[in-house]
Amino acid sequence: MNHLLQFETDRLIIRPSRLDDAPFFVELLNSPGWLANIGDRNVRSKEDAEEYIQTRMLSQFERVGYGNYVVERKEDQQKVGVSGLYEREGLAAVDIGFALLPAYEGKGYAFEATQRVKEAAFGEFSLHKILAITTQTNLPSQKLLKKLGMEFTKLINLPNDPEELMLFELAKPANS
């Protein structure tokens, strides 16, 4: 893997996912919020997580230089969640996304990390537009996307997914 960018905020380090994050991903991908709002990825063991990281995350980093980032607190290096830029089948632009372990929700970490990832999308990665998808019932996610400056545009279906999702969009600001 070539040199990948890492980002920081006042409280957080936002770094590329690694294979040694597998135990963290087992916990995150089986948390109630992930299962309810993102879906079951059938990651039940360290080995499942390593394969998921390799095929879904590291391969995208190798292709385009960005992807899924683990969010850690600076004060104690505790992994609190993820934020990232994702290539998704059925979407015409990169999807920005985030998820936190339940113990770290409501502390501003998701917004702080995703705001920095959004800045990287338009700055370091020179993207012209980002999208976001969320379920119609995930009100906290919708609120965070609006706080990021994203606008709801329409309901969509992704390939092989019967659930209608809300699509949010944000174009690169003219002054950046």
Coordinates of C-alpha atoms in Angstrom, one line a residue:
M1 CA 0.0 0.0 0.0
N2 CA 1.4 3.4 -0.9
H3 CA 1.5 6.3 1.5
L4 CA -2.0 7.1 2.6
L5 CA -3.1 10.3 4.2
Q6 CA -4.1 10.6 7.8
F7 CA -6.1 13.5 9.2
E8 CA -6.6 15.2 12.6
T9 CA -9.0 17.5 14.4
D10 CA -8.7 19.0 17.8
R11 CA -9.8 15.7 19.5
L12 CA -9.4 13.0 16.8
I13 CA -7.0 11.2 14.6
I14 CA -8.6 9.9 11.4
R15 CA -6.4 7.2 9.8
P16 CA -6.8 4.6 7.1
S17 CA -8.2 1.3 8.3
R18 CA -5.7 -1.6 8.7
L19 CA -5.9 -5.3 9.1
D20 CA -5.0 -5.1 12.8
D21 CA -8.3 -3.2 13.3
A22 CA -10.2 -6.4 12.8
P23 CA -11.3 -6.9 16.4
F24 CA -12.7 -3.3 16.4
F25 CA -14.6 -4.0 13.2
V26 CA -16.2 -7.1 14.6
E27 CA -17.5 -5.0 17.5
L28 CA -18.6 -2.0 15.3
L29 CA -20.3 -4.0 12.5
N30 CA -22.3 -5.9 15.0
S31 CA -23.4 -2.9 17.1
P32 CA -27.1 -2.2 17.2
G33 CA -26.8 1.1 15.3
W34 CA -24.8 -0.5 12.5
L35 CA -27.2 -3.4 12.1
A36 CA -30.3 -1.2 12.2
N37 CA -29.0 1.6 9.9
I38 CA -26.3 0.2 7.7
G39 CA -27.1 -3.6 7.6
D40 CA -25.6 -6.9 8.5
R41 CA -22.3 -7.5 6.8
N42 CA -22.0 -11.1 8.2
V43 CA -18.7 -10.2 10.0
R44 CA -18.6 -12.4 13.1
S45 CA -15.0 -13.2 13.6
K46 CA -11.5 -11.6 13.4
E47 CA -11.0 -13.6 10.2
D48 CA -14.3 -12.3 8.7
A49 CA -13.2 -8.8 9.6
E50 CA -9.8 -9.1 8.1
E51 CA -11.3 -10.3 4.8
Y52 CA -13.9 -7.4 4.9
I53 CA -11.1 -4.9 5.5
Q54 CA -9.0 -6.4 2.7
T55 CA -11.7 -6.7 0.1
R56 CA -13.9 -3.7 0.9
M57 CA -11.4 -1.1 2.4
L58 CA -7.8 -1.7 1.5
S59 CA -8.6 -2.5 -2.2
Q60 CA -10.4 0.8 -2.5
F61 CA -7.4 2.7 -0.9
E62 CA -5.1 1.0 -3.4
R63 CA -7.4 2.0 -6.3
V64 CA -8.2 5.6 -5.5
G65 CA -6.2 6.7 -2.4
Y66 CA -9.1 7.2 0.0
G67 CA -11.6 5.0 1.7
N68 CA -12.6 4.0 5.2
Y69 CA -10.9 5.7 8.1
V70 CA -10.8 4.6 11.7
V71 CA -11.5 7.5 14.1
E72 CA -9.5 7.5 17.3
R73 CA -9.4 9.9 20.3
K74 CA -6.1 11.7 20.6
E75 CA -6.2 11.6 24.4
D76 CA -6.1 7.8 24.7
Q77 CA -6.0 6.3 21.1
Q78 CA -9.4 4.7 21.8
K79 CA -11.1 3.7 18.6
V80 CA -14.6 5.4 18.6
G81 CA -15.8 4.8 15.1
V82 CA -15.3 5.2 11.4
S83 CA -15.7 7.9 8.7
G84 CA -14.9 7.7 5.1
L85 CA -15.4 8.1 1.4
Y86 CA -16.9 5.1 -0.4
E87 CA -17.3 4.0 -3.9
R88 CA -20.8 2.4 -4.1
E89 CA -22.5 0.6 -6.9
G90 CA -25.5 2.6 -8.0
L91 CA -24.1 6.0 -6.9
A92 CA -22.7 8.5 -9.5
A93 CA -20.3 10.1 -7.0
V94 CA -18.4 9.1 -3.8
D95 CA -20.5 8.4 -0.7
I96 CA -19.4 10.0 2.6
G97 CA -20.3 7.9 5.6
F98 CA -19.8 7.4 9.3
A99 CA -20.6 5.1 12.2
L100 CA -19.7 5.1 15.9
L101 CA -19.6 2.6 18.7
P102 CA -22.7 3.2 20.9
A103 CA -20.5 4.4 23.9
Y104 CA -19.2 7.3 21.8
E105 CA -22.4 8.6 20.2
G106 CA -23.7 12.1 21.2
K107 CA -20.3 13.5 21.9
G108 CA -19.7 15.3 18.5
Y109 CA -17.2 12.8 17.2
A110 CA -19.1 11.8 14.1
F111 CA -19.6 15.4 13.0
E112 CA -16.0 16.3 13.8
A113 CA -14.5 13.4 11.9
T114 CA -16.9 13.6 9.0
Q115 CA -16.4 17.3 8.6
R116 CA -12.7 16.7 8.3
V117 CA -13.2 13.9 5.8
K118 CA -15.5 16.2 3.8
E119 CA -12.8 18.8 3.7
A120 CA -10.3 16.2 2.5
A121 CA -12.8 15.1 -0.2
F122 CA -12.8 18.6 -1.7
G123 CA -9.2 19.5 -0.8
E124 CA -6.7 16.7 -0.7
F125 CA -8.7 14.4 -3.1
S126 CA -10.1 17.0 -5.4
L127 CA -13.5 15.6 -5.6
H128 CA -16.2 17.8 -7.2
K129 CA -19.3 16.4 -5.5
I130 CA -20.0 14.0 -2.6
L131 CA -23.2 12.0 -1.9
A132 CA -24.5 10.5 1.3
I133 CA -27.3 7.9 1.8
T134 CA -29.2 7.1 4.9
T135 CA -32.4 5.3 5.8
Q136 CA -35.6 7.3 6.2
T137 CA -35.8 6.4 9.9
N138 CA -32.2 7.4 10.8
L139 CA -32.9 10.9 12.0
P140 CA -29.5 11.5 13.7
S141 CA -27.7 10.7 10.5
Q142 CA -30.0 13.0 8.5
K143 CA -29.4 15.8 11.0
L144 CA -25.6 15.3 10.8
L145 CA -25.7 15.3 7.0
K146 CA -27.6 18.6 7.0
K147 CA -25.1 20.0 9.5
L148 CA -22.3 19.1 7.0
G149 CA -24.1 21.3 4.4
M150 CA -25.6 18.4 2.4
E151 CA -29.0 18.7 0.9
F152 CA -31.6 15.9 0.5
T153 CA -32.3 15.5 -3.2
K154 CA -34.5 12.3 -3.6
L155 CA -35.3 8.8 -2.6
I156 CA -33.3 6.1 -4.3
N157 CA -32.7 2.3 -4.4
L158 CA -29.2 0.8 -4.6
P159 CA -28.8 -2.3 -6.7
N160 CA -30.1 -5.4 -4.9
D161 CA -31.5 -3.4 -2.0
P162 CA -35.3 -3.1 -1.7
E163 CA -35.1 -0.3 0.9
E164 CA -35.6 3.2 -0.3
L165 CA -32.8 5.4 0.9
M166 CA -32.5 9.2 1.2
L167 CA -29.9 10.7 -1.1
F168 CA -28.0 13.8 0.0
E169 CA -25.7 15.8 -2.2
L170 CA -23.0 18.5 -1.8
A171 CA -21.0 20.1 -4.6
K172 CA -17.5 21.4 -4.0
P173 CA -17.8 25.0 -2.8
A174 CA -16.9 27.5 -5.5
N175 CA -14.3 29.2 -3.3
S176 CA -12.2 26.1 -2.6

